[in-house]
Amino acid sequence: MNRHLLSGADLSHADALLVLDTAEELAQLADRPIKKLPTLRGRTVVNLFFEDSTRTRISFEAAAKRLSADVINFSAKGSSVSKGESLKDTALTLEAMGADAVVVRHHASGAPHRLAHSGWIRGSVVNAGDGTHEHPTQALLDAFTMRRRLNGDRPLGTDLTGRRVTIVGDVLHSRVARSNVLLLHTLGAEVTLVAPPTLLPVGIDAWPCTTSYDLDGELAKSDVVMMLRVQRERMTTEGGGFFPSAREYSRRYGLDRRRVAVLPDHAIVMHPGPMNRGMEIAAEVADSARSTIVEQVTNGVSVRMAVLYLLLSGSTEITEVTA
Amino acid sequence: MRTTPTTTGRYVVTGARVLGREPTDLLLEDGVVAEVGPGLARGRAEVVDADGLVALPGLVDLHTHLREPGREDAETVETGTAAAALGGFTAVHAMANTDPVADTAGVVEQVWRLGREAGHCDVHPVGAVTVGLTGERLAELGAMAESAARVRVFSDDGACVSDAVLMRRALEYVKAFGGVVAQHAQEPRLTQGAQMNEGELSGVLGLAGWPAVAEEAIIARDVLLTAHVGSRLHVCHVSSAGSVEILRWAKSKGWNVTAEVTPHHLLLTDALATSYDPLFKVNPPLRTGEDVLALREALADGTIDAVATDHAPHSHEDKDCEWAAAAMGMLGLETALSVVQEAMVETGLLDWAGVADRMSSRPARIGLLDGHGHALEAGAPANLVLLDPAARRTIDPFALASRSRNTPYAGRELPGAVVATFLRGVPTVLDGKLQ
Amino acid sequence: MTPTPDLTARATGPVPVGSVPGHRAGSSSRAGQPGGPATVGRPVLEAPDIGRALTRIAHEILERNKGAGDLCLLGIPSRGVPLAYRLGALIAQVEGSTVPVGALDVTMYRDDLRLRPARALEHTELPPEGVDGRTVVLVDDVLFSGRTIRAALDALGDLGRPRSVQLAVLVDRGHRELPIRADYVGKNLPTSMTERVHVLLEERDGRDAVTVEKTTAATPAAAARTGADDE
């Protein structure tokens, strides 16, 4: 494993399986009387959130605390950051506090990359979502969830070879889509991105996936359908005018009962949250047995524990892991 | 290189290869090139040994940001023109996006006067096209033209004159005093929040794209407007292969259109953005390798008339941050000639005569500068640069004369070094050092 | 759903026939681990010796605890696990009833996590009967510094509250760094610090043997870093 986790592309096939298998073992902790391990005792994990995301922050916080790390939550809201303190000065402060890992959520694409490579801090950097770039732990928890649902109760050592994953929605602005395409490709899955042409980035032909404008054409062959959040503001002129109306979006790209009926029996429905019920996903679909939305949240903690354990334990000199 | 100290103010440059040709001597006296030929009598003149050096007419930059007034923390007229002299320039055009904006006779005269006081090179202020660069109404172009600064180049650089009617009016209006509108071609709606070239990498990096079409659409409109009103247009920092095609077409029609390209667009590509290091954030953005090759080709065949640095100093704080928060722009004056040598001369696309044409003669003509861009012949103003094409140097941001450090070439080895620069017979740089 | 195992992903060796339940073949990934039947170093125990030692330990466990009533055997991965299952089978033969057997991974409780590359976790599997109120016998292949057992005691404490905890090891090679001793020892094997003990087991390695190899590593920690004993 690299010292940092910034992108879905940072993980080799072996690294990704190591994280998923480790998370699988750590998931057992939930059934134990004491849901805590002493592994990261005396180490400090800083949650550095320049953007509101309670879900992701508490997931990382729970993960770090279950490994006995000291957790410092640093939210940009109401702090010196909102008073104009730079990313650099914030980083220097964290360094002075002895952060072993910095979990960073930032509105600017590449901010975690800057944090990791500018020499401002020595600790490991975990990207918890940067701008419209990446969100690698979300991709890991998605892959973990797919593996559990599709590969059986003991999916250890298995990848997603041959699985067909259809990701639907605002790919252009989605960090979840980028990380998932990269990681799922590494794990052998075949990914198809489905969106109106306005919401697919220029240059997507070079991504390791296929694209389609037609959701209905993809459903029957999908093992997984992942719906991305689509912000209603995107249809306004100020928001870019990417599609004409919520109604039209929902009709062409929303997952409703009619479309779910076309899916194979074993297929699952995922959503990284937060959902726009009635927009990209119908309420009855979100709450159905196919939906993994609640599991994804639970799995997020196990996966983030695995990431923190693998990044923080181990010597700094010896980073090579054979698996 | 050694000089023999005397007190006459006359210089004999010995053994210089003018435009890279056979070595010859030049006598500089009373601000002009008095004599050219081998074995000139040295008399009481100071001798500048230019054995192995190439002599070019002093370089002229059509596009420099000196930042004064307003951002003296990033650059001043003093430091910026020092950097220019060290880069071999004898004249620079100071862009109007200062604070206050150079949109009145008062501001352009102030900048012009600061340039005279500094004395490192001539400073020709560029006047804003619109008041405050806001693109709403014309600034007093006539007053700036008639001022002591004698402004002939007008530009809202940093912002595009995107309103078609306003652009038409500007093109028409400057005809009265032979001016030229230098357009920063960037369709604003297509580039809202843009961070880097729109292409494969912008999608992967999650950075908002700056599509080449946003530049090309404006250039296409402007060349048509220029033809329609019979005026003169100069296109700033052309960055894409598509823009080159439009310019080639406009020139084939005989329209009065000129264009410039920056050194960085001749050498660097958008792949550098993968580092998320804002040193590589610039406007227009670095583009693809194909664009770079098309720009070199266009500069070689004259479709693009000039190299202009778009020297854009920024304070450390404005660059030492996340990409989206960083300012756009990079330093250029002190590395321009080296970059052109690497991109154009060492690739065989231009010889030294071609470099002189694209970096001195043509930009001087575009800016209507009588005293610059002349061939190094008897009677010409003694503006020249001596460079050592065999030298190689590694760029150290902290060794630059500019007040800022935002060079994209830090740590990179570039060919060529400026050894001496003369402004009207007076050395501004000797032995590579500012005089 | 049929799982689609990726056979190339963890191909560190063939899956041994009769692999114990709950134990992943080839899941351990430490460099230098004996992964095949090749003998490294001087043999000190052969298959029949190991069989006799385990049989004796099984009897000692029954004798000490006056039967198998509250017993629970927990193997410490990787090679403690097959040993625990063998002891469980031997005890069942004698007693005529089954004994709960499980696996206890101690990785997350180790005190050297910062010194070594991050490791894949092994599987922890408690028998359905749990450990509360039972006599837990921890089973490992080699007892060396005692640090693994220290970690195992901590791990066990987080899983429940056994009535008592005992320790069975196939080999005690000495050089303890903590006040820990084994209740049942297959063989006391005096070694020098520069030696490395290899335990091969049919279930993982295709054959049973214990060998001692000369190395240049001088401390248990150094030996561990180079990938030595299952300590």
mmCIF file of N, CA and C in Angstrom, chain A residues 86-88 106-111 113-114 120 130-134 178 201-203 206-207 237-238, chain B residues 189 192 198-200 202-208 274-278 316 319-325:
data_model
loop_
_atom_site.group_PDB
_atom_site.id
_atom_site.type_symbol
_atom_site.label_atom_id
_atom_site.label_comp_id
_atom_site.label_asym_id
_atom_site.label_seq_id
_atom_site.Cartn_x
_atom_site.Cartn_y
_atom_site.Cartn_z
ATOM 1 N N SER A 86 -5.201 29.481 5.324
ATOM 2 C CA SER A 86 -4.992 28.663 4.138
ATOM 3 C C SER A 86 -4.916 27.186 4.503
ATOM 4 N N LEU A 87 -5.080 26.371 3.486
ATOM 5 C CA LEU A 87 -4.907 24.929 3.646
ATOM 6 C C LEU A 87 -3.536 24.623 4.236
ATOM 7 N N LYS A 88 -2.555 25.387 3.786
ATOM 8 C CA LYS A 88 -1.195 25.158 4.242
ATOM 9 C C LYS A 88 -1.055 25.425 5.740
ATOM 10 N N HIS A 106 -12.462 18.071 1.101
ATOM 11 C CA HIS A 106 -12.215 19.435 0.641
ATOM 12 C C HIS A 106 -13.014 19.706 -0.617
ATOM 13 N N HIS A 107 -13.446 20.945 -0.764
ATOM 14 C CA HIS A 107 -14.243 21.307 -1.940
ATOM 15 C C HIS A 107 -13.390 21.436 -3.196
ATOM 16 N N ALA A 108 -12.071 21.516 -3.040
ATOM 17 C CA ALA A 108 -11.204 21.684 -4.216
ATOM 18 C C ALA A 108 -10.618 20.341 -4.632
ATOM 19 N N SER A 109 -10.810 19.972 -5.877
ATOM 20 C CA SER A 109 -10.182 18.762 -6.403
ATOM 21 C C SER A 109 -8.673 18.871 -6.210
ATOM 22 N N GLY A 110 -8.063 17.792 -5.740
ATOM 23 C CA GLY A 110 -6.607 17.779 -5.617
ATOM 24 C C GLY A 110 -6.082 18.301 -4.293
ATOM 25 N N ALA A 111 -6.952 18.838 -3.430
ATOM 26 C CA ALA A 111 -6.459 19.373 -2.152
ATOM 27 C C ALA A 111 -5.767 18.282 -1.314
ATOM 28 N N HIS A 113 -4.200 15.737 -2.428
ATOM 29 C CA HIS A 113 -2.952 15.497 -3.147
ATOM 30 C C HIS A 113 -1.909 16.545 -2.756
ATOM 31 N N ARG A 114 -2.347 17.800 -2.689
ATOM 32 C CA ARG A 114 -1.456 18.883 -2.260
ATOM 33 C C ARG A 114 -0.967 18.625 -0.839
ATOM 34 N N TRP A 120 4.023 19.658 3.655
ATOM 35 C CA TRP A 120 3.486 20.371 4.814
ATOM 36 C C TRP A 120 3.315 19.440 6.013
ATOM 37 N N ASP A 130 -12.719 14.869 -2.545
ATOM 38 C CA ASP A 130 -12.159 16.178 -2.921
ATOM 39 C C ASP A 130 -12.851 16.693 -4.177
ATOM 40 N N GLY A 131 -13.565 17.760 -4.011
ATOM 41 C CA GLY A 131 -14.202 18.448 -5.135
ATOM 42 C C GLY A 131 -14.987 17.495 -6.008
ATOM 43 N N THR A 132 -14.708 17.539 -7.286
ATOM 44 C CA THR A 132 -15.347 16.610 -8.216
ATOM 45 C C THR A 132 -14.328 15.579 -8.674
ATOM 46 N N HIS A 133 -13.427 15.225 -7.775
ATOM 47 C CA HIS A 133 -12.336 14.322 -8.153
ATOM 48 C C HIS A 133 -12.588 12.896 -7.684
ATOM 49 N N GLU A 134 -12.248 12.600 -6.419
ATOM 50 C CA GLU A 134 -12.347 11.208 -5.992
ATOM 51 C C GLU A 134 -12.810 11.060 -4.542
ATOM 52 N N ARG A 178 -15.848 8.482 -10.202
ATOM 53 C CA ARG A 178 -14.438 8.374 -10.605
ATOM 54 C C ARG A 178 -13.723 7.283 -9.818
ATOM 55 N N PRO A 201 -18.181 13.687 -18.510
ATOM 56 C CA PRO A 201 -17.064 14.591 -18.796
ATOM 57 C C PRO A 201 -16.473 14.360 -20.187
ATOM 58 N N VAL A 202 -15.913 15.424 -20.755
ATOM 59 C CA VAL A 202 -15.128 15.309 -21.983
ATOM 60 C C VAL A 202 -13.964 14.360 -21.710
ATOM 61 N N GLY A 203 -13.646 13.532 -22.660
ATOM 62 C CA GLY A 203 -12.496 12.640 -22.497
ATOM 63 C C GLY A 203 -12.815 11.337 -21.803
ATOM 64 N N ALA A 206 -11.529 7.681 -22.618
ATOM 65 C CA ALA A 206 -10.261 7.104 -22.176
ATOM 66 C C ALA A 206 -10.392 6.386 -20.831
ATOM 67 N N TRP A 207 -11.543 6.483 -20.187
ATOM 68 C CA TRP A 207 -11.699 5.819 -18.882
ATOM 69 C C TRP A 207 -11.861 4.318 -19.093
ATOM 70 N N THR A 237 -30.194 27.612 -14.818
ATOM 71 C CA THR A 237 -29.227 28.295 -15.666
ATOM 72 C C THR A 237 -27.935 28.559 -14.903
ATOM 73 N N GLU A 238 -28.066 29.045 -13.657
ATOM 74 C CA GLU A 238 -26.878 29.356 -12.855
ATOM 75 C C GLU A 238 -26.108 28.078 -12.543
ATOM 76 N N ARG B 189 -18.813 32.534 -20.670
ATOM 77 C CA ARG B 189 -19.799 31.551 -20.197
ATOM 78 C C ARG B 189 -19.299 30.121 -20.358
ATOM 79 N N GLN B 192 -16.699 29.367 -17.216
ATOM 80 C CA GLN B 192 -16.996 29.704 -15.820
ATOM 81 C C GLN B 192 -16.339 28.697 -14.879
ATOM 82 N N GLU B 198 -9.812 21.577 -21.008
ATOM 83 C CA GLU B 198 -10.835 20.538 -21.000
ATOM 84 C C GLU B 198 -10.422 19.434 -21.956
ATOM 85 N N GLY B 199 -10.296 18.251 -21.411
ATOM 86 C CA GLY B 199 -9.858 17.114 -22.208
ATOM 87 C C GLY B 199 -9.844 15.884 -21.327
ATOM 88 N N GLU B 200 -9.100 14.894 -21.763
ATOM 89 C CA GLU B 200 -9.046 13.651 -21.002
ATOM 90 C C GLU B 200 -8.666 13.887 -19.545
ATOM 91 N N SER B 202 -8.772 16.656 -17.593
ATOM 92 C CA SER B 202 -9.655 17.425 -16.708
ATOM 93 C C SER B 202 -10.732 16.516 -16.128
ATOM 94 N N GLY B 203 -11.218 15.589 -16.945
ATOM 95 C CA GLY B 203 -12.230 14.655 -16.456
ATOM 96 C C GLY B 203 -11.680 13.760 -15.365
ATOM 97 N N VAL B 204 -10.465 13.267 -15.571
ATOM 98 C CA VAL B 204 -9.864 12.361 -14.591
ATOM 99 C C VAL B 204 -9.521 13.104 -13.303
ATOM 100 N N LEU B 205 -9.018 14.322 -13.447
ATOM 101 C CA LEU B 205 -8.575 15.069 -12.265
ATOM 102 C C LEU B 205 -9.723 15.782 -11.568
ATOM 103 N N GLY B 206 -10.887 15.794 -12.197
ATOM 104 C CA GLY B 206 -12.031 16.452 -11.565
ATOM 105 C C GLY B 206 -11.871 17.961 -11.498
ATOM 106 N N LEU B 207 -11.168 18.523 -12.479
ATOM 107 C CA LEU B 207 -11.001 19.982 -12.522
ATOM 108 C C LEU B 207 -11.847 20.524 -13.669
ATOM 109 N N ALA B 208 -12.564 21.608 -13.394
ATOM 110 C CA ALA B 208 -13.466 22.154 -14.400
ATOM 111 C C ALA B 208 -12.692 22.524 -15.664
ATOM 112 N N THR B 274 -1.465 17.067 -13.451
ATOM 113 C CA THR B 274 -1.674 15.883 -12.616
ATOM 114 C C THR B 274 -0.985 16.019 -11.266
ATOM 115 N N SER B 275 -0.029 16.927 -11.172
ATOM 116 C CA SER B 275 0.636 17.164 -9.882
ATOM 117 C C SER B 275 -0.230 18.020 -8.963
ATOM 118 N N TYR B 276 -1.267 18.612 -9.498
ATOM 119 C CA TYR B 276 -2.094 19.581 -8.765
ATOM 120 C C TYR B 276 -1.244 20.726 -8.203
ATOM 121 N N ASP B 277 -0.066 20.931 -8.789
ATOM 122 C CA ASP B 277 0.781 22.023 -8.324
ATOM 123 C C ASP B 277 0.389 23.287 -9.087
ATOM 124 N N PRO B 278 -0.121 24.308 -8.357
ATOM 125 C CA PRO B 278 -0.620 25.507 -9.037
ATOM 126 C C PRO B 278 0.430 26.278 -9.822
ATOM 127 N N HIS B 316 3.816 34.230 -3.267
ATOM 128 C CA HIS B 316 3.909 32.848 -2.806
ATOM 129 C C HIS B 316 2.558 32.356 -2.284
ATOM 130 N N LYS B 319 0.090 31.029 -4.720
ATOM 131 C CA LYS B 319 0.415 29.801 -5.435
ATOM 132 C C LYS B 319 0.602 28.608 -4.509
ATOM 133 N N ASP B 320 0.903 28.845 -3.246
ATOM 134 C CA ASP B 320 1.194 27.754 -2.315
ATOM 135 C C ASP B 320 -0.096 27.322 -1.636
ATOM 136 N N CYS B 321 -1.018 26.791 -2.425
ATOM 137 C CA CYS B 321 -2.331 26.446 -1.887
ATOM 138 C C CYS B 321 -2.940 25.388 -2.808
ATOM 139 N N GLU B 322 -4.208 25.103 -2.602
ATOM 140 C CA GLU B 322 -4.853 24.125 -3.470
ATOM 141 C C GLU B 322 -5.093 24.731 -4.852
ATOM 142 N N TRP B 323 -5.190 23.889 -5.858
ATOM 143 C CA TRP B 323 -5.252 24.324 -7.261
ATOM 144 C C TRP B 323 -6.360 25.342 -7.488
ATOM 145 N N ALA B 324 -7.559 25.019 -7.022
ATOM 146 C CA ALA B 324 -8.701 25.874 -7.353
ATOM 147 C C ALA B 324 -8.566 27.263 -6.741
ATOM 148 N N ALA B 325 -7.869 27.347 -5.611
ATOM 149 C CA ALA B 325 -7.734 28.631 -4.925
ATOM 150 C C ALA B 325 -6.578 29.458 -5.478
#
